[in-house]
Amino acid sequence: MRSIWNGAISFGLVSIPIKLVNATESHSISFRQIHLEDGGRIRYRKVCELEEKEVSGAEIGKGYEDSDGTIVPITDEDLSHLPLPTAKTIEIVAFVPADRIDPLQMDAAYYLAAGGAPAAKPYTLLREALKRSNKVAIAKFALRGRERLGMLRVVDDAIAMHGLLWPDEVRAPQGVAPDTKVTVNDKELDLADALMDTLGEIDLEDLHDEYREALEEVVAAKAAGETPPETPEPARGGKVLDLMAALEKSVREAKESRGEEPAEVRQLPQRKPSRTTPKPATGRKSTSRTAAKKTASTSASASASTKKSTAAKKTAAKKTATKKTASSTATSTTKKTPAKKTTTRKRSA
């Protein structure tokens, strides 16, 4: 791989000669502007506004435009005298845990190749030190006319460097999150977890740019004078009216796409479809229980009333019987007394 920058890593008093190599490459398809009438290329020409004539690259320099539109010429010599210690050095300033780096700061990625045999020993030392510490190195370096921030980490047996944006270049996410207050319940979170588990992990090597592949087919067909293949329209997501239903459907489809059994997802009562004869709700169950209690209470009252009535009748019967007995005794006594008197009178005669 061709190097784009040569310099050294400054690791304390240790200096490691290195070459900077791009770690990524673009496979995107680019287009040229053409004249629709005849297909001719459209090119841009660099013209001097004062002389109104085209100029070559050798005649073009740098200039800074002030707020009032004034152009201040800046030469390469002016830039070479800048007090920039990192002009040819990647200066490591700290070692920090990798989770301290905000992914929003990540920029372009590079590989650091050892610059010759003398660099092998210190290069390996730095690599192994990074491995054992489980940390990344924060460094400053200059590239393409400005100083940048970088992060060094180990990739296989090589040291990679990610360009980092300066902290003040990362915008705060103010006004991005929804300003409407919503509540997510446990059931919805459970379904979201189930969907995440169903989708699972994936080998990034299996992912590819389908858009680029389709575009290559179109270009190839046009070049051969054939009709470009029709690409099916992607499924458009409709308006989410029921989040629970959308989550449940997503889990089912994810499982089916992986050849797994459809997911059994319990629905909440409020999500069940309406029926002709609805099931008694919880409130109705309580009403039934209350009615049962009332019935039991009424039965108990009726039973108590019956018992009281029976007891009252028995008491009345006893009283009546007592009165009859007393009356009978009195009558009997009254009848017996005159008989005795009669007998006595007869004997006297």
Tab-separated table of C-alpha atoms in Angstrom:
chain	number	residue	atom	x	y	z
A	1	MET	CA	0.000	0.000	0.000
A	2	ARG	CA	1.213	3.456	-0.875
A	3	SER	CA	2.050	5.728	2.046
A	4	ILE	CA	0.514	9.199	2.207
A	5	TRP	CA	2.708	10.600	4.991
A	6	ASN	CA	6.119	9.793	6.441
A	7	GLY	CA	7.228	10.708	9.940
A	8	ALA	CA	7.693	9.200	13.378
A	9	ILE	CA	5.754	8.308	16.523
A	10	SER	CA	7.004	10.155	19.577
A	11	PHE	CA	6.590	7.866	22.583
A	12	GLY	CA	8.303	9.726	25.423
A	13	LEU	CA	11.974	9.649	24.450
A	14	VAL	CA	11.318	6.767	22.047
A	15	SER	CA	10.993	7.673	18.368
A	16	ILE	CA	9.478	5.173	15.934
A	17	PRO	CA	9.843	5.887	12.191
A	18	ILE	CA	6.527	5.113	10.494
A	19	LYS	CA	4.625	5.472	7.250
A	20	LEU	CA	0.970	6.473	7.198
A	21	VAL	CA	-1.247	4.308	4.977
A	22	ASN	CA	-4.980	4.659	4.324
A	23	ALA	CA	-6.856	1.884	6.142
A	24	THR	CA	-10.059	2.316	4.138
A	25	GLU	CA	-11.035	2.654	0.494
A	26	SER	CA	-14.166	3.757	-1.293
A	27	HIS	CA	-15.973	1.482	-3.735
A	28	SER	CA	-18.715	3.956	-4.568
A	29	ILE	CA	-19.527	4.595	-8.229
A	30	SER	CA	-18.987	8.169	-9.352
A	31	PHE	CA	-20.552	9.914	-12.336
A	32	ARG	CA	-19.400	12.603	-14.741
A	33	GLN	CA	-21.489	15.539	-15.818
A	34	ILE	CA	-22.423	15.408	-19.502
A	35	HIS	CA	-24.302	17.508	-22.030
A	36	LEU	CA	-27.706	15.829	-22.476
A	37	GLU	CA	-27.958	16.857	-26.124
A	38	ASP	CA	-24.795	15.180	-27.408
A	39	GLY	CA	-23.279	13.382	-24.379
A	40	GLY	CA	-20.202	15.605	-24.279
A	41	ARG	CA	-18.282	15.957	-21.002
A	42	ILE	CA	-18.900	19.049	-18.904
A	43	ARG	CA	-15.633	20.326	-17.429
A	44	TYR	CA	-14.844	23.115	-15.031
A	45	ARG	CA	-12.179	25.609	-15.946
A	46	LYS	CA	-10.295	27.746	-13.436
A	47	VAL	CA	-10.529	31.341	-14.564
A	48	CYS	CA	-8.986	34.433	-12.971
A	49	GLU	CA	-11.738	36.896	-12.194
A	50	LEU	CA	-9.497	39.929	-12.826
A	51	GLU	CA	-8.055	38.885	-16.179
A	52	GLU	CA	-10.982	36.657	-17.182
A	53	LYS	CA	-8.663	34.012	-18.550
A	54	GLU	CA	-8.033	30.349	-17.727
A	55	VAL	CA	-4.978	29.636	-15.532
A	56	SER	CA	-2.938	26.454	-14.964
A	57	GLY	CA	-2.395	24.663	-11.664
A	58	ALA	CA	1.155	25.992	-11.396
A	59	GLU	CA	-0.228	29.524	-11.293
A	60	ILE	CA	-2.653	28.819	-8.457
A	61	GLY	CA	-1.751	29.488	-4.822
A	62	LYS	CA	-3.545	29.853	-1.457
A	63	GLY	CA	-5.338	32.837	-0.007
A	64	TYR	CA	-7.479	33.568	3.046
A	65	GLU	CA	-10.690	35.533	2.460
A	66	ASP	CA	-11.388	38.058	5.184
A	67	SER	CA	-14.884	38.964	6.363
A	68	ASP	CA	-14.921	42.036	4.094
A	69	GLY	CA	-13.984	39.963	1.044
A	70	THR	CA	-10.299	40.920	1.034
A	71	ILE	CA	-7.984	38.063	-0.009
A	72	VAL	CA	-4.816	37.606	2.068
A	73	PRO	CA	-2.192	35.561	0.138
A	74	ILE	CA	-0.607	32.677	2.148
A	75	THR	CA	2.477	30.980	0.718
A	76	ASP	CA	3.955	27.566	1.457
A	77	GLU	CA	6.899	29.330	3.061
A	78	ASP	CA	4.542	31.108	5.459
A	79	LEU	CA	3.095	27.763	6.482
A	80	SER	CA	6.509	26.138	6.899
A	81	HIS	CA	7.412	28.630	9.632
A	82	LEU	CA	4.408	27.777	11.788
A	83	PRO	CA	5.359	26.586	15.314
A	84	LEU	CA	3.943	23.124	14.681
A	85	PRO	CA	5.961	20.425	16.498
A	86	THR	CA	3.698	17.708	15.079
A	87	ALA	CA	4.464	18.577	11.442
A	88	LYS	CA	6.364	15.321	11.008
A	89	THR	CA	5.626	13.627	14.322
A	90	ILE	CA	2.685	11.743	15.798
A	91	GLU	CA	3.080	12.891	19.396
A	92	ILE	CA	1.434	10.605	21.976
A	93	VAL	CA	0.096	12.747	24.814
A	94	ALA	CA	-1.872	10.220	26.927
A	95	PHE	CA	-3.119	6.658	27.317
A	96	VAL	CA	-6.809	6.222	28.186
A	97	PRO	CA	-9.431	3.427	28.278
A	98	ALA	CA	-11.054	2.927	24.891
A	99	ASP	CA	-14.544	3.657	26.243
A	100	ARG	CA	-13.456	7.213	26.993
A	101	ILE	CA	-13.538	7.969	23.261
A	102	ASP	CA	-16.897	9.137	21.939
A	103	PRO	CA	-17.641	7.388	18.604
A	104	LEU	CA	-18.956	10.722	17.312
A	105	GLN	CA	-15.341	11.916	17.258
A	106	MET	CA	-14.182	9.129	14.942
A	107	ASP	CA	-12.870	10.277	11.579
A	108	ALA	CA	-10.677	8.671	8.896
A	109	ALA	CA	-8.668	5.535	9.734
A	110	TYR	CA	-5.023	4.832	8.924
A	111	TYR	CA	-2.482	2.053	9.415
A	112	LEU	CA	0.931	2.909	10.845
A	113	ALA	CA	3.610	0.869	9.091
A	114	ALA	CA	7.090	0.505	10.588
A	115	GLY	CA	9.575	2.596	8.636
A	116	GLY	CA	12.354	0.075	8.056
A	117	ALA	CA	14.179	-2.530	10.178
A	118	PRO	CA	15.314	-0.119	12.947
A	119	ALA	CA	11.646	0.669	13.686
A	120	ALA	CA	10.650	-2.974	14.250
A	121	LYS	CA	11.714	-3.170	17.911
A	122	PRO	CA	10.123	0.069	19.220
A	123	TYR	CA	7.042	-0.536	17.032
A	124	THR	CA	6.530	-3.981	18.593
A	125	LEU	CA	7.146	-2.536	22.068
A	126	LEU	CA	4.400	0.062	21.641
A	127	ARG	CA	2.009	-2.500	20.166
A	128	GLU	CA	2.459	-4.970	23.007
A	129	ALA	CA	2.224	-2.207	25.626
A	130	LEU	CA	-1.128	-1.153	24.175
A	131	LYS	CA	-2.329	-4.763	24.171
A	132	ARG	CA	-1.372	-5.408	27.780
A	133	SER	CA	-2.790	-2.149	29.103
A	134	ASN	CA	-6.136	-2.501	27.293
A	135	LYS	CA	-5.844	1.209	26.550
A	136	VAL	CA	-5.585	3.417	23.497
A	137	ALA	CA	-3.082	6.190	22.869
A	138	ILE	CA	-4.226	9.762	22.264
A	139	ALA	CA	-1.916	11.645	19.908
A	140	LYS	CA	-1.596	14.886	17.998
A	141	PHE	CA	-0.378	14.994	14.399
A	142	ALA	CA	-0.376	17.333	11.412
A	143	LEU	CA	-1.791	16.301	8.059
A	144	ARG	CA	-2.815	18.299	4.986
A	145	GLY	CA	-2.008	21.654	6.479
A	146	ARG	CA	-3.598	21.396	9.908
A	147	GLU	CA	-3.056	19.763	13.271
A	148	ARG	CA	-5.329	16.886	14.123
A	149	LEU	CA	-6.184	14.608	17.015
A	150	GLY	CA	-5.751	10.850	16.745
A	151	MET	CA	-6.293	7.581	18.591
A	152	LEU	CA	-3.860	4.671	18.275
A	153	ARG	CA	-5.030	1.105	18.851
A	154	VAL	CA	-3.941	-2.420	17.944
A	155	VAL	CA	-5.538	-4.235	14.984
A	156	ASP	CA	-4.196	-7.787	14.641
A	157	ASP	CA	-0.407	-7.261	14.592
A	158	ALA	CA	-0.516	-3.689	13.357
A	159	ILE	CA	-1.070	-0.294	14.957
A	160	ALA	CA	-3.997	1.662	13.542
A	161	MET	CA	-4.721	5.341	14.008
A	162	HIS	CA	-8.170	6.888	13.875
A	163	GLY	CA	-8.384	10.583	13.203
A	164	LEU	CA	-10.518	12.276	15.856
A	165	LEU	CA	-12.499	15.448	15.686
A	166	TRP	CA	-11.584	18.033	18.280
A	167	PRO	CA	-14.132	18.085	21.130
A	168	ASP	CA	-15.426	21.508	20.086
A	169	GLU	CA	-16.156	20.153	16.582
A	170	VAL	CA	-18.803	17.746	17.898
A	171	ARG	CA	-22.189	19.414	18.181
A	172	ALA	CA	-24.437	18.848	21.194
A	173	PRO	CA	-27.668	16.936	20.404
A	174	GLN	CA	-29.909	19.766	21.587
A	175	GLY	CA	-33.362	19.782	20.012
A	176	VAL	CA	-32.856	16.345	18.444
A	177	ALA	CA	-34.693	14.097	20.919
A	178	PRO	CA	-38.534	14.152	20.910
A	179	ASP	CA	-39.899	16.885	23.100
A	180	THR	CA	-43.122	14.945	23.726
A	181	LYS	CA	-43.112	13.051	26.999
A	182	VAL	CA	-43.930	9.380	26.470
A	183	THR	CA	-43.902	6.329	28.712
A	184	VAL	CA	-42.592	2.930	27.619
A	185	ASN	CA	-44.015	0.040	29.617
A	186	ASP	CA	-42.318	-3.231	30.565
A	187	LYS	CA	-44.276	-5.260	28.001
A	188	GLU	CA	-43.037	-3.076	25.161
A	189	LEU	CA	-39.452	-3.329	26.441
A	190	ASP	CA	-39.787	-7.129	26.679
A	191	LEU	CA	-40.897	-7.293	23.047
A	192	ALA	CA	-38.056	-5.002	21.981
A	193	ASP	CA	-35.604	-7.292	23.827
A	194	ALA	CA	-37.135	-10.321	22.123
A	195	LEU	CA	-36.689	-8.658	18.720
A	196	MET	CA	-33.056	-7.829	19.521
A	197	ASP	CA	-32.412	-11.426	20.610
A	198	THR	CA	-34.108	-12.768	17.476
A	199	LEU	CA	-32.060	-10.587	15.135
A	200	GLY	CA	-28.994	-11.575	17.140
A	201	GLU	CA	-25.464	-10.980	15.919
A	202	ILE	CA	-24.039	-11.003	12.413
A	203	ASP	CA	-20.664	-11.363	10.793
A	204	LEU	CA	-19.933	-7.965	9.245
A	205	GLU	CA	-18.136	-9.770	6.414
A	206	ASP	CA	-21.560	-10.991	5.233
A	207	LEU	CA	-22.807	-7.440	4.670
A	208	HIS	CA	-22.357	-5.779	1.288
A	209	ASP	CA	-23.464	-2.709	-0.625
A	210	GLU	CA	-26.593	-3.838	-2.481
A	211	TYR	CA	-27.157	-0.394	-3.957
A	212	ARG	CA	-23.726	-0.397	-5.612
A	213	GLU	CA	-24.301	-3.897	-7.009
A	214	ALA	CA	-27.650	-2.854	-8.489
A	215	LEU	CA	-26.068	0.271	-9.953
A	216	GLU	CA	-23.299	-1.802	-11.575
A	217	GLU	CA	-25.970	-3.979	-13.222
A	218	VAL	CA	-27.682	-0.886	-14.609
A	219	VAL	CA	-24.383	0.465	-15.992
A	220	ALA	CA	-23.494	-2.901	-17.539
A	221	ALA	CA	-26.923	-3.228	-19.168
A	222	LYS	CA	-26.793	0.301	-20.581
A	223	ALA	CA	-23.283	-0.285	-21.917
A	224	ALA	CA	-24.488	-3.438	-23.688
A	225	GLY	CA	-27.520	-1.647	-25.149
A	226	GLU	CA	-29.925	-3.673	-23.062
A	227	THR	CA	-32.843	-2.624	-20.898
A	228	PRO	CA	-31.741	-2.112	-17.293
A	229	PRO	CA	-33.172	-4.684	-14.878
A	230	GLU	CA	-36.139	-3.577	-12.841
A	231	THR	CA	-35.404	-3.243	-9.175
A	232	PRO	CA	-38.275	-4.072	-6.835
A	233	GLU	CA	-39.404	-1.156	-4.750
A	234	PRO	CA	-38.326	-1.424	-1.128
A	235	ALA	CA	-41.047	-1.995	1.410
A	236	ARG	CA	-42.186	1.275	2.823
A	237	GLY	CA	-42.836	1.473	6.505
A	238	GLY	CA	-46.369	2.596	7.220
A	239	LYS	CA	-47.511	4.831	9.997
A	240	VAL	CA	-47.095	3.066	13.325
A	241	LEU	CA	-50.557	3.043	14.840
A	242	ASP	CA	-49.982	0.215	17.307
A	243	LEU	CA	-46.454	-0.114	18.666
A	244	MET	CA	-47.164	-3.433	20.396
A	245	ALA	CA	-48.569	-4.990	17.217
A	246	ALA	CA	-45.579	-3.710	15.205
A	247	LEU	CA	-43.113	-5.209	17.695
A	248	GLU	CA	-44.932	-8.548	17.782
A	249	LYS	CA	-45.032	-8.720	13.976
A	250	SER	CA	-41.344	-7.829	13.751
A	251	VAL	CA	-40.418	-10.636	16.142
A	252	ARG	CA	-42.483	-13.151	14.156
A	253	GLU	CA	-41.032	-12.099	10.804
A	254	ALA	CA	-37.471	-12.114	12.140
A	255	LYS	CA	-37.905	-15.651	13.437
A	256	GLU	CA	-39.533	-16.843	10.223
A	257	SER	CA	-36.714	-15.354	8.141
A	258	ARG	CA	-34.247	-17.401	10.171
A	259	GLY	CA	-36.327	-20.563	9.810
A	260	GLU	CA	-37.271	-20.613	13.450
A	261	GLU	CA	-40.631	-21.355	14.971
A	262	PRO	CA	-42.945	-18.354	15.136
A	263	ALA	CA	-42.568	-16.506	18.386
A	264	GLU	CA	-45.246	-16.964	21.003
A	265	VAL	CA	-46.020	-13.521	22.248
A	266	ARG	CA	-48.631	-13.048	24.903
A	267	GLN	CA	-50.922	-10.168	24.153
A	268	LEU	CA	-52.102	-7.708	26.698
A	269	PRO	CA	-55.865	-7.812	27.465
A	270	GLN	CA	-56.431	-4.416	25.855
A	271	ARG	CA	-54.843	-5.655	22.626
A	272	LYS	CA	-57.264	-8.626	22.210
A	273	PRO	CA	-59.737	-8.293	19.335
A	274	SER	CA	-63.309	-7.506	20.274
A	275	ARG	CA	-65.696	-10.467	20.478
A	276	THR	CA	-69.447	-10.800	19.930
A	277	THR	CA	-69.866	-11.914	23.518
A	278	PRO	CA	-67.093	-10.266	25.468
A	279	LYS	CA	-65.514	-12.036	28.355
A	280	PRO	CA	-66.425	-10.664	31.758
A	281	ALA	CA	-63.907	-8.012	32.681
A	282	THR	CA	-62.157	-7.830	35.998
A	283	GLY	CA	-64.724	-5.344	37.231
A	284	ARG	CA	-67.531	-7.753	36.371
A	285	LYS	CA	-65.825	-10.524	38.258
A	286	SER	CA	-65.765	-8.360	41.319
A	287	THR	CA	-69.459	-7.537	40.744
A	288	SER	CA	-70.247	-11.263	40.620
A	289	ARG	CA	-68.304	-11.813	43.805
A	290	THR	CA	-70.135	-8.918	45.431
A	291	ALA	CA	-73.486	-10.334	44.267
A	292	ALA	CA	-72.511	-13.744	45.645
A	293	LYS	CA	-71.606	-12.160	48.940
A	294	LYS	CA	-74.949	-10.279	48.975
A	295	THR	CA	-76.826	-13.511	48.194
A	296	ALA	CA	-74.978	-15.321	50.967
A	297	SER	CA	-75.708	-12.443	53.314
A	298	THR	CA	-79.414	-12.487	52.330
A	299	SER	CA	-79.575	-16.257	52.802
A	300	ALA	CA	-77.952	-15.924	56.168
A	301	SER	CA	-80.408	-13.174	57.148
A	302	ALA	CA	-83.334	-15.238	55.917
A	303	SER	CA	-82.052	-18.262	57.821
A	304	ALA	CA	-81.653	-16.165	60.942
A	305	SER	CA	-85.148	-14.751	60.509
A	306	THR	CA	-86.542	-18.272	60.061
A	307	LYS	CA	-84.753	-19.421	63.173
A	308	LYS	CA	-86.069	-16.438	65.117
A	309	SER	CA	-89.606	-17.079	63.852
A	310	THR	CA	-89.380	-20.745	64.770
A	311	ALA	CA	-88.038	-19.883	68.191
A	312	ALA	CA	-90.806	-17.341	68.662
A	313	LYS	CA	-93.448	-19.924	67.664
A	314	LYS	CA	-91.979	-22.476	70.060
A	315	THR	CA	-91.997	-19.923	72.867
A	316	ALA	CA	-95.580	-18.982	72.096
A	317	ALA	CA	-96.550	-22.651	71.980
A	318	LYS	CA	-94.885	-23.245	75.331
A	319	LYS	CA	-96.704	-20.273	76.837
A	320	THR	CA	-100.027	-21.516	75.443
A	321	ALA	CA	-99.358	-24.990	76.756
A	322	THR	CA	-98.516	-23.587	80.160
A	323	LYS	CA	-101.683	-21.524	80.222
A	324	LYS	CA	-103.752	-24.560	79.205
A	325	THR	CA	-102.121	-26.649	81.887
A	326	ALA	CA	-102.754	-24.018	84.515
A	327	SER	CA	-106.350	-23.593	83.400
A	328	SER	CA	-106.909	-27.344	83.337
A	329	THR	CA	-105.500	-27.727	86.835
A	330	ALA	CA	-107.678	-24.929	88.152
A	331	THR	CA	-110.793	-26.422	86.574
A	332	SER	CA	-110.017	-29.866	87.896
A	333	THR	CA	-109.532	-28.541	91.411
A	334	THR	CA	-112.746	-26.572	91.277
A	335	LYS	CA	-114.743	-29.657	90.181
A	336	LYS	CA	-113.301	-31.956	92.829
A	337	THR	CA	-114.084	-29.722	95.823
A	338	PRO	CA	-117.914	-29.695	95.476
A	339	ALA	CA	-117.973	-33.498	95.139
A	340	LYS	CA	-116.287	-33.963	98.463
A	341	LYS	CA	-118.756	-31.636	100.113
A	342	THR	CA	-121.718	-33.595	98.656
A	343	THR	CA	-120.376	-36.887	99.980
A	344	THR	CA	-119.959	-35.427	103.425
A	345	ARG	CA	-123.476	-34.191	103.454
A	346	LYS	CA	-124.868	-37.609	102.537
A	347	ARG	CA	-122.944	-39.291	105.318
A	348	SER	CA	-124.259	-36.828	107.847
A	349	ALA	CA	-127.831	-37.598	106.932
